[in-house]
Tab-separated table of C-alpha atoms in Angstrom:
chain	number	residue	atom	x	y	z
A	1	MET	CA	-9.197	-6.475	-21.108
A	2	ILE	CA	-11.467	-7.847	-18.388
A	3	LEU	CA	-11.881	-6.043	-15.062
A	4	TYR	CA	-13.136	-8.281	-12.257
A	5	SER	CA	-14.840	-5.684	-10.122
A	6	MET	CA	-17.479	-4.968	-7.478
A	7	ILE	CA	-19.874	-2.140	-8.305
A	8	ASP	CA	-19.870	-0.382	-4.896
A	9	SER	CA	-16.143	-0.759	-4.108
A	10	GLY	CA	-13.971	2.347	-4.255
A	11	ASN	CA	-10.919	0.187	-4.941
A	12	CYS	CA	-12.701	-1.166	-8.046
A	13	TYR	CA	-13.839	2.307	-9.077
A	14	LYS	CA	-10.207	3.465	-9.361
A	15	PRO	CA	-9.314	1.478	-12.519
A	16	ARG	CA	-12.748	2.140	-14.038
A	17	LEU	CA	-12.249	5.894	-13.572
A	18	LEU	CA	-8.793	5.780	-15.160
A	19	MET	CA	-9.871	3.521	-18.042
A	20	GLY	CA	-12.790	5.844	-18.678
A	21	LYS	CA	-10.446	8.828	-18.907
A	22	LEU	CA	-8.042	6.911	-21.152
A	23	GLY	CA	-10.855	5.671	-23.407
A	24	LEU	CA	-9.726	2.053	-23.032
A	25	ALA	CA	-12.100	-0.739	-24.047
A	26	PHE	CA	-12.770	-3.273	-21.305
A	27	THR	CA	-15.397	-5.717	-20.085
A	28	THR	CA	-16.533	-5.614	-16.454
A	29	VAL	CA	-17.268	-8.892	-14.651
A	30	GLU	CA	-19.001	-8.380	-11.298
A	31	VAL	CA	-17.410	-10.459	-8.503
A	32	SER	CA	-18.808	-9.369	-5.157
A	33	SER	CA	-17.439	-9.923	-1.679
A	34	HIS	CA	-20.998	-9.357	-0.375
A	35	THR	CA	-22.040	-12.710	-1.857
A	36	GLY	CA	-18.753	-14.464	-1.086
A	37	ASP	CA	-17.879	-14.715	-4.789
A	38	THR	CA	-14.358	-13.273	-4.270
A	39	ARG	CA	-13.630	-16.268	-2.013
A	40	LYS	CA	-14.940	-18.984	-4.364
A	41	ALA	CA	-12.456	-21.404	-5.923
A	42	ASP	CA	-12.822	-20.192	-9.515
A	43	PHE	CA	-11.948	-16.619	-8.556
A	44	VAL	CA	-9.211	-17.589	-6.054
A	45	ALA	CA	-7.583	-19.505	-8.923
A	46	LYS	CA	-7.344	-16.120	-10.685
A	47	ASN	CA	-6.296	-14.070	-7.612
A	48	PRO	CA	-5.006	-16.156	-4.686
A	49	ASN	CA	-5.454	-13.112	-2.402
A	50	ALA	CA	-9.216	-13.347	-3.076
A	51	MET	CA	-9.799	-9.663	-3.733
A	52	VAL	CA	-11.122	-7.386	-6.456
A	53	PRO	CA	-10.252	-5.464	-8.551
A	54	LEU	CA	-8.297	-7.809	-10.784
A	55	LEU	CA	-7.306	-6.804	-14.327
A	56	GLU	CA	-6.958	-9.539	-16.943
A	57	LEU	CA	-5.031	-8.514	-20.045
A	58	ASP	CA	-5.990	-9.735	-23.517
A	59	ASP	CA	-3.229	-12.372	-23.347
A	60	GLY	CA	-4.654	-13.739	-20.071
A	61	ARG	CA	-1.990	-12.347	-17.724
A	62	ARG	CA	-3.401	-10.700	-14.604
A	63	ILE	CA	-2.606	-7.790	-12.268
A	64	ALA	CA	-4.105	-7.492	-8.761
A	65	GLU	CA	-4.152	-4.534	-6.314
A	66	SER	CA	-6.071	-1.432	-7.361
A	67	ASN	CA	-3.119	0.945	-7.161
A	68	ALA	CA	-0.814	-1.423	-9.086
A	69	ILE	CA	-3.432	-1.532	-11.853
A	70	LEU	CA	-3.498	2.292	-11.858
A	71	LEU	CA	0.312	2.484	-12.207
A	72	TYR	CA	0.296	-0.107	-15.003
A	73	LEU	CA	-2.418	1.650	-17.002
A	74	ALA	CA	-1.063	5.163	-16.380
A	75	GLU	CA	2.431	4.517	-17.718
A	76	GLY	CA	3.272	6.956	-20.494
A	77	THR	CA	0.098	9.022	-19.945
A	78	ARG	CA	-0.598	12.368	-18.231
A	79	PHE	CA	-1.762	10.445	-15.143
A	80	LEU	CA	1.774	9.444	-14.073
A	81	PRO	CA	4.242	12.332	-13.595
A	82	ALA	CA	7.213	12.284	-15.995
A	83	ASP	CA	9.527	13.834	-13.369
A	84	ARG	CA	11.231	11.228	-11.152
A	85	TYR	CA	10.601	13.054	-7.854
A	86	GLU	CA	6.974	13.852	-8.677
A	87	ARG	CA	6.486	10.205	-9.645
A	88	ALA	CA	7.890	9.237	-6.230
A	89	LEU	CA	5.282	11.511	-4.634
A	90	ALA	CA	2.578	9.700	-6.617
A	91	TYR	CA	3.899	6.399	-5.219
A	92	GLN	CA	4.002	7.926	-1.717
A	93	TRP	CA	0.347	8.958	-1.803
A	94	LEU	CA	-0.735	5.620	-3.323
A	95	PHE	CA	0.847	3.785	-0.363
A	96	PHE	CA	-0.579	6.366	2.073
A	97	GLU	CA	-3.999	5.633	0.589
A	98	GLN	CA	-3.751	1.872	1.113
A	99	TYR	CA	-2.104	2.006	4.550
A	100	SER	CA	-3.388	5.124	6.327
A	101	HIS	CA	-6.669	5.985	4.541
A	102	GLU	CA	-8.575	3.017	3.062
A	103	PRO	CA	-8.350	0.788	6.201
A	104	TYR	CA	-10.219	3.483	8.145
A	105	ILE	CA	-12.304	5.570	5.731
A	106	ALA	CA	-13.408	2.726	3.450
A	107	VAL	CA	-13.703	0.200	6.246
A	108	ARG	CA	-15.839	2.498	8.458
A	109	LYS	CA	-18.294	2.965	5.592
A	110	ALA	CA	-18.406	-0.815	5.110
A	111	LEU	CA	-18.964	-1.379	8.848
A	112	LEU	CA	-21.871	1.094	8.825
A	113	THR	CA	-23.511	0.183	5.499
A	114	PHE	CA	-22.722	-3.441	4.516
A	115	PRO	CA	-25.153	-5.835	6.292
A	116	GLU	CA	-22.546	-8.633	6.398
A	117	ARG	CA	-20.150	-6.345	8.321
A	118	ALA	CA	-22.645	-5.222	10.986
A	119	ALA	CA	-21.327	-7.749	13.544
A	120	ASP	CA	-17.847	-6.218	13.232
A	121	ALA	CA	-19.111	-2.691	13.921
A	122	THR	CA	-18.191	-2.645	17.608
A	123	PRO	CA	-17.914	0.686	19.464
A	124	GLU	CA	-14.121	0.204	19.696
A	125	ARG	CA	-13.788	-0.488	15.954
A	126	LEU	CA	-15.962	2.513	15.074
A	127	ALA	CA	-13.916	4.759	17.399
A	128	VAL	CA	-10.537	3.633	16.014
A	129	THR	CA	-11.605	3.971	12.371
A	130	LEU	CA	-13.097	7.421	13.081
A	131	GLU	CA	-9.937	8.690	14.771
A	132	ARG	CA	-7.527	7.320	12.175
A	133	GLY	CA	-9.708	8.288	9.236
A	134	ASN	CA	-9.828	11.841	10.554
A	135	LYS	CA	-6.046	11.783	10.914
A	136	ALA	CA	-5.770	10.800	7.218
A	137	LEU	CA	-8.180	13.554	6.168
A	138	GLY	CA	-6.123	16.023	8.217
A	139	VAL	CA	-2.909	14.993	6.443
A	140	MET	CA	-4.644	15.382	3.079
A	141	ASN	CA	-6.123	18.771	4.009
A	142	ARG	CA	-2.749	20.096	5.123
A	143	HIS	CA	-1.197	19.051	1.790
A	144	LEU	CA	-4.085	20.487	-0.247
A	145	GLU	CA	-3.924	23.857	1.503
A	146	ILE	CA	-0.751	24.515	-0.479
A	147	ASN	CA	-1.044	22.116	-3.445
A	148	ALA	CA	-3.791	21.754	-6.076
A	149	PHE	CA	-3.177	18.007	-6.485
A	150	PHE	CA	-1.212	15.268	-4.691
A	151	ALA	CA	1.843	14.563	-6.827
A	152	GLY	CA	3.350	17.576	-8.496
A	153	GLY	CA	1.198	20.290	-9.932
A	154	SER	CA	-1.264	18.264	-11.945
A	155	PHE	CA	-3.883	15.544	-11.714
A	156	SER	CA	-2.432	12.010	-11.401
A	157	VAL	CA	-3.181	8.455	-10.287
A	158	ALA	CA	-2.656	9.650	-6.703
A	159	ASP	CA	-5.739	11.867	-7.035
A	160	ILE	CA	-7.755	8.984	-8.528
A	161	ALA	CA	-6.781	6.635	-5.684
A	162	LEU	CA	-7.550	9.140	-2.926
A	163	TYR	CA	-10.776	10.342	-4.560
A	164	ALA	CA	-12.246	6.825	-4.675
A	165	TYR	CA	-13.094	6.586	-0.976
A	166	THR	CA	-12.813	10.241	0.062
A	167	HIS	CA	-15.794	11.285	-2.069
A	168	THR	CA	-18.034	8.858	-0.153
A	169	ALA	CA	-16.435	9.396	3.256
A	170	GLU	CA	-19.586	10.989	4.683
A	171	GLN	CA	-21.300	7.586	4.360
A	172	GLY	CA	-18.708	6.424	6.899
A	173	GLY	CA	-19.586	9.244	9.299
A	174	PHE	CA	-16.761	11.644	8.359
A	175	GLN	CA	-17.588	15.348	8.120
A	176	LEU	CA	-15.907	16.718	5.008
A	177	ASP	CA	-16.883	20.319	5.787
A	178	ALA	CA	-14.207	20.149	8.507
A	179	TYR	CA	-11.644	19.734	5.692
A	180	PRO	CA	-12.289	22.625	3.270
A	181	ALA	CA	-9.152	22.040	1.187
A	182	VAL	CA	-10.222	18.406	0.692
A	183	ALA	CA	-13.743	19.481	-0.288
A	184	ALA	CA	-12.351	21.952	-2.856
A	185	TRP	CA	-10.007	19.271	-4.257
A	186	LEU	CA	-12.925	16.833	-4.707
A	187	LYS	CA	-14.489	19.423	-7.042
A	188	ARG	CA	-11.199	19.804	-8.952
A	189	VAL	CA	-11.022	16.029	-9.416
A	190	GLU	CA	-14.594	15.956	-10.730
A	191	ALA	CA	-13.732	18.766	-13.180
A	192	ASP	CA	-10.813	16.848	-14.709
A	193	PRO	CA	-11.759	15.757	-18.273
A	194	GLY	CA	-13.426	12.364	-18.650
A	195	HIS	CA	-14.715	11.998	-15.093
A	196	VAL	CA	-17.168	9.116	-14.579
A	197	PRO	CA	-19.149	8.287	-11.414
A	198	ILE	CA	-18.552	5.227	-9.223
A	199	GLY	CA	-21.400	3.254	-10.823
A	200	TRP	CA	-19.938	3.502	-14.359
A	201	VAL	CA	-18.783	0.132	-15.684
A	202	GLY	CA	-17.471	0.931	-19.154
B	1	MET	CA	20.770	11.754	1.638
B	2	ILE	CA	19.329	11.434	5.128
B	3	LEU	CA	17.180	8.466	6.134
B	4	TYR	CA	14.979	9.119	9.163
B	5	SER	CA	14.650	5.594	10.440
B	6	MET	CA	13.941	3.338	13.427
B	7	ILE	CA	16.462	0.582	14.009
B	8	ASP	CA	14.029	-2.282	14.717
B	9	SER	CA	11.412	-1.407	12.081
B	10	GLY	CA	11.137	-3.648	9.038
B	11	ASN	CA	9.687	-0.759	7.039
B	12	CYS	CA	12.853	1.253	7.787
B	13	TYR	CA	15.070	-1.739	6.993
B	14	LYS	CA	13.733	-1.841	3.416
B	15	PRO	CA	15.472	1.348	2.149
B	16	ARG	CA	18.617	0.545	4.157
B	17	LEU	CA	18.827	-2.879	2.496
B	18	LEU	CA	18.366	-1.393	-0.976
B	19	MET	CA	20.813	1.482	-0.386
B	20	GLY	CA	23.350	-1.030	0.904
B	21	LYS	CA	23.020	-3.087	-2.271
B	22	LEU	CA	23.234	0.039	-4.444
B	23	GLY	CA	26.251	1.373	-2.531
B	24	LEU	CA	24.552	4.732	-1.946
B	25	ALA	CA	25.972	7.080	0.693
B	26	PHE	CA	23.458	8.161	3.316
B	27	THR	CA	23.214	9.288	6.932
B	28	THR	CA	20.797	7.554	9.283
B	29	VAL	CA	18.919	9.638	11.866
B	30	GLU	CA	17.123	7.509	14.462
B	31	VAL	CA	13.519	8.670	15.058
B	32	SER	CA	11.680	6.102	17.136
B	33	SER	CA	7.971	5.576	17.621
B	34	HIS	CA	8.809	3.776	20.899
B	35	THR	CA	9.817	7.110	22.436
B	36	GLY	CA	7.109	9.139	20.691
B	37	ASP	CA	9.686	10.951	18.554
B	38	THR	CA	7.808	10.265	15.295
B	39	ARG	CA	4.889	12.251	16.731
B	40	LYS	CA	6.866	15.281	17.910
B	41	ALA	CA	6.395	18.608	16.131
B	42	ASP	CA	9.832	18.809	14.530
B	43	PHE	CA	9.395	15.439	12.834
B	44	VAL	CA	5.725	15.987	11.931
B	45	ALA	CA	6.867	19.150	10.158
B	46	LYS	CA	8.962	16.840	7.955
B	47	ASN	CA	6.346	14.080	7.541
B	48	PRO	CA	2.786	15.132	8.420
B	49	ASN	CA	1.790	11.449	8.558
B	50	ALA	CA	4.201	11.058	11.529
B	51	MET	CA	5.881	7.865	10.334
B	52	VAL	CA	9.323	6.564	9.486
B	53	PRO	CA	11.066	5.839	7.188
B	54	LEU	CA	11.402	9.226	5.539
B	55	LEU	CA	14.066	9.909	2.914
B	56	GLU	CA	15.461	13.432	2.603
B	57	LEU	CA	17.310	14.130	-0.639
B	58	ASP	CA	20.394	16.330	-0.775
B	59	ASP	CA	18.262	19.269	-1.990
B	60	GLY	CA	15.950	18.911	1.040
B	61	ARG	CA	12.973	17.379	-0.767
B	62	ARG	CA	11.459	14.396	1.028
B	63	ILE	CA	9.768	11.073	0.205
B	64	ALA	CA	7.680	9.131	2.739
B	65	GLU	CA	6.335	5.551	2.644
B	66	SER	CA	8.885	2.725	2.635
B	67	ASN	CA	7.745	1.173	-0.637
B	68	ALA	CA	7.654	4.552	-2.427
B	69	ILE	CA	11.256	5.117	-1.323
B	70	LEU	CA	12.147	1.685	-2.727
B	71	LEU	CA	10.573	2.495	-6.099
B	72	TYR	CA	12.310	5.885	-6.240
B	73	LEU	CA	15.747	4.453	-5.459
B	74	ALA	CA	15.329	1.374	-7.675
B	75	GLU	CA	14.543	3.263	-10.864
B	76	GLY	CA	16.969	2.303	-13.606
B	77	THR	CA	18.583	-0.471	-11.538
B	78	ARG	CA	18.259	-4.280	-11.540
B	79	PHE	CA	15.859	-3.984	-8.587
B	80	LEU	CA	12.942	-2.693	-10.727
B	81	PRO	CA	11.959	-4.910	-13.681
B	82	ALA	CA	12.419	-3.278	-17.091
B	83	ASP	CA	9.438	-5.130	-18.552
B	84	ARG	CA	6.130	-3.277	-18.103
B	85	TYR	CA	4.128	-6.307	-16.960
B	86	GLU	CA	6.821	-7.525	-14.568
B	87	ARG	CA	7.055	-4.001	-13.158
B	88	ALA	CA	3.276	-4.118	-12.584
B	89	LEU	CA	3.786	-7.356	-10.640
B	90	ALA	CA	6.390	-5.595	-8.492
B	91	TYR	CA	3.819	-2.867	-7.766
B	92	GLN	CA	1.196	-5.544	-7.023
B	93	TRP	CA	3.347	-7.265	-4.422
B	94	LEU	CA	4.405	-3.941	-2.851
B	95	PHE	CA	0.743	-3.056	-2.280
B	96	PHE	CA	0.016	-6.625	-1.096
B	97	GLU	CA	2.808	-6.179	1.425
B	98	GLN	CA	1.407	-2.950	2.860
B	99	TYR	CA	-2.264	-3.994	2.830
B	100	SER	CA	-2.385	-7.762	3.420
B	101	HIS	CA	0.946	-8.603	5.102
B	102	GLU	CA	2.465	-5.803	7.216
B	103	PRO	CA	-0.750	-4.950	9.148
B	104	TYR	CA	-0.821	-8.536	10.465
B	105	ILE	CA	2.707	-9.954	10.433
B	106	ALA	CA	4.527	-6.794	11.524
B	107	VAL	CA	1.774	-5.662	13.850
B	108	ARG	CA	1.537	-9.047	15.643
B	109	LYS	CA	5.267	-8.926	16.350
B	110	ALA	CA	4.866	-5.379	17.711
B	111	LEU	CA	1.915	-6.436	19.875
B	112	LEU	CA	3.966	-9.283	21.351
B	113	THR	CA	7.354	-7.581	21.726
B	114	PHE	CA	6.944	-3.775	22.052
B	115	PRO	CA	6.144	-2.862	25.704
B	116	GLU	CA	4.125	0.187	24.657
B	117	ARG	CA	1.826	-2.039	22.539
B	118	ALA	CA	1.113	-4.631	25.256
B	119	ALA	CA	-2.232	-3.053	26.168
B	120	ASP	CA	-3.407	-3.525	22.557
B	121	ALA	CA	-2.537	-7.231	22.537
B	122	THR	CA	-6.048	-8.472	23.240
B	123	PRO	CA	-6.965	-12.106	22.483
B	124	GLU	CA	-9.189	-10.913	19.627
B	125	ARG	CA	-6.404	-8.792	18.100
B	126	LEU	CA	-3.897	-11.628	18.389
B	127	ALA	CA	-6.361	-14.054	16.780
B	128	VAL	CA	-7.183	-11.758	13.847
B	129	THR	CA	-3.533	-10.907	13.125
B	130	LEU	CA	-2.585	-14.606	13.339
B	131	GLU	CA	-5.301	-15.669	10.912
B	132	ARG	CA	-4.673	-12.900	8.390
B	133	GLY	CA	-0.894	-13.146	8.639
B	134	ASN	CA	-1.140	-16.862	7.921
B	135	LYS	CA	-3.362	-16.072	4.951
B	136	ALA	CA	-0.649	-13.736	3.590
B	137	LEU	CA	2.067	-16.351	4.124
B	138	GLY	CA	-0.114	-18.874	2.297
B	139	VAL	CA	-0.505	-16.544	-0.689
B	140	MET	CA	3.261	-16.004	-0.749
B	141	ASN	CA	4.007	-19.729	-0.439
B	142	ARG	CA	1.666	-20.576	-3.302
B	143	HIS	CA	3.417	-18.025	-5.537
B	144	LEU	CA	6.893	-19.189	-4.506
B	145	GLU	CA	6.104	-22.850	-5.209
B	146	ILE	CA	6.300	-21.958	-8.909
B	147	ASN	CA	8.384	-18.743	-8.942
B	148	ALA	CA	11.875	-18.044	-7.571
B	149	PHE	CA	11.062	-14.379	-6.810
B	150	PHE	CA	7.968	-12.173	-6.699
B	151	ALA	CA	8.036	-10.021	-9.839
B	152	GLY	CA	9.335	-11.743	-12.919
B	153	GLY	CA	12.224	-14.145	-12.720
B	154	SER	CA	14.707	-12.109	-10.709
B	155	PHE	CA	15.212	-10.352	-7.382
B	156	SER	CA	13.426	-6.966	-7.132
B	157	VAL	CA	12.082	-4.375	-4.699
B	158	ALA	CA	9.105	-6.693	-4.150
B	159	ASP	CA	11.440	-9.249	-2.560
B	160	ILE	CA	13.049	-6.551	-0.385
B	161	ALA	CA	9.666	-5.312	0.836
B	162	LEU	CA	8.323	-8.781	1.627
B	163	TYR	CA	11.579	-9.967	3.196
B	164	ALA	CA	11.633	-7.106	5.717
B	165	TYR	CA	8.927	-8.482	8.003
B	166	THR	CA	8.749	-12.089	6.804
B	167	HIS	CA	12.249	-12.900	8.025
B	168	THR	CA	11.254	-11.954	11.598
B	169	ALA	CA	7.714	-13.377	11.426
B	170	GLU	CA	8.489	-16.070	14.013
B	171	GLN	CA	8.860	-13.279	16.615
B	172	GLY	CA	5.176	-12.613	15.906
B	173	GLY	CA	4.252	-16.243	16.511
B	174	PHE	CA	4.147	-17.408	12.885
B	175	GLN	CA	5.605	-20.844	12.061
B	176	LEU	CA	7.644	-20.494	8.896
B	177	ASP	CA	8.311	-24.244	8.635
B	178	ALA	CA	4.675	-24.523	7.596
B	179	TYR	CA	5.611	-22.500	4.478
B	180	PRO	CA	8.587	-24.305	2.937
B	181	ALA	CA	8.616	-22.292	-0.294
B	182	VAL	CA	8.749	-19.076	1.779
B	183	ALA	CA	11.596	-20.462	3.915
B	184	ALA	CA	13.577	-21.399	0.772
B	185	TRP	CA	12.946	-17.920	-0.724
B	186	LEU	CA	14.267	-16.225	2.461
B	187	LYS	CA	17.575	-18.013	1.829
B	188	ARG	CA	17.584	-16.901	-1.815
B	189	VAL	CA	17.032	-13.284	-0.724
B	190	GLU	CA	19.920	-13.523	1.737
B	191	ALA	CA	22.148	-14.924	-1.021
B	192	ASP	CA	21.514	-11.950	-3.338
B	193	PRO	CA	24.715	-9.837	-3.556
B	194	GLY	CA	25.113	-7.033	-1.022
B	195	HIS	CA	22.736	-8.349	1.621
B	196	VAL	CA	22.878	-6.499	4.953
B	197	PRO	CA	21.046	-7.426	8.197
B	198	ILE	CA	18.234	-5.359	9.768
B	199	GLY	CA	20.562	-3.634	12.237
B	200	TRP	CA	22.811	-2.188	9.504
B	201	VAL	CA	22.576	1.604	9.274
B	202	GLY	CA	24.971	2.526	6.468
């Protein structure tokens, strides 16, 4: 398998973290939005939505969207709950991550740290992403006060997806010590067997 | 089952459309963001993320996120592909819908038609949502020029999710005649057995 991926993207870290845990062999090809490479014709021919990560299977078929790649790879493993309701909770938190978390927590970090995004870092944009990112962290903290993990009682793809940008949220100006249940969960995620850091590329 | 739902929300239409096709019995409870009811304490106790739709099962357990509800209800039916790769494509398009489509196509309609959103309808916001919504429609059109449906060869939850806001996109100022493959697909979706319109509540 080939993973088209950007080294400092949390979305791209998600499949790397899961493939590391599963011991799957894959080749990483760096395609960076910083340099505009995700928008070049040869990559857009592979993913018309012009985004990484993109997983290419050995037969050439491709899957886009980080959380779809997680669900594909996790099927039949301990990372996707076997119980139908718990699996629905995994889906729920994966969509929460892409709709209510990543657009604020990941984007605020990008606005503050990616030179090509500096012009977008208006006071209004920084205020909205701060408020909504804190709302997402509050929802997570409330859940984690009474649950060890997101979907059912054990570690799943939902934890991988939410870990990817939560563990670097302080680079976006979020204060994780205000969310003690989230901070404790980050340590549980890192203690799950086979953990690899964001810079690991297989 | 109880569906907490808002009558004019495409996200809430998704589970209603699928439950209609499946012939499932359910009760609709209207909880509107227009009136602030999604943010009131009794509803936030049910969904801490303060959003509809929310599905409550007969045993009281709940599932949030429209596309997670679709995946839960579709399991074992013709609406979720049996093939692993085609199922991954369904996931891919569900995440595309929530990340690259709904935040522009649904939101632009809300900015233009919901009185409580009028103050947010700045020229910049309208320009960004127009550009990115058109990008999403272009990605869809390109796919539909060579595929009848989104995931594999037949109608699935991916078509339900993308139909929900695409079929009202002109209310957000998008010109669907510029996307003929999308316009033809809308008709195919409406021809799938058991179709119900957005105002149907079970």
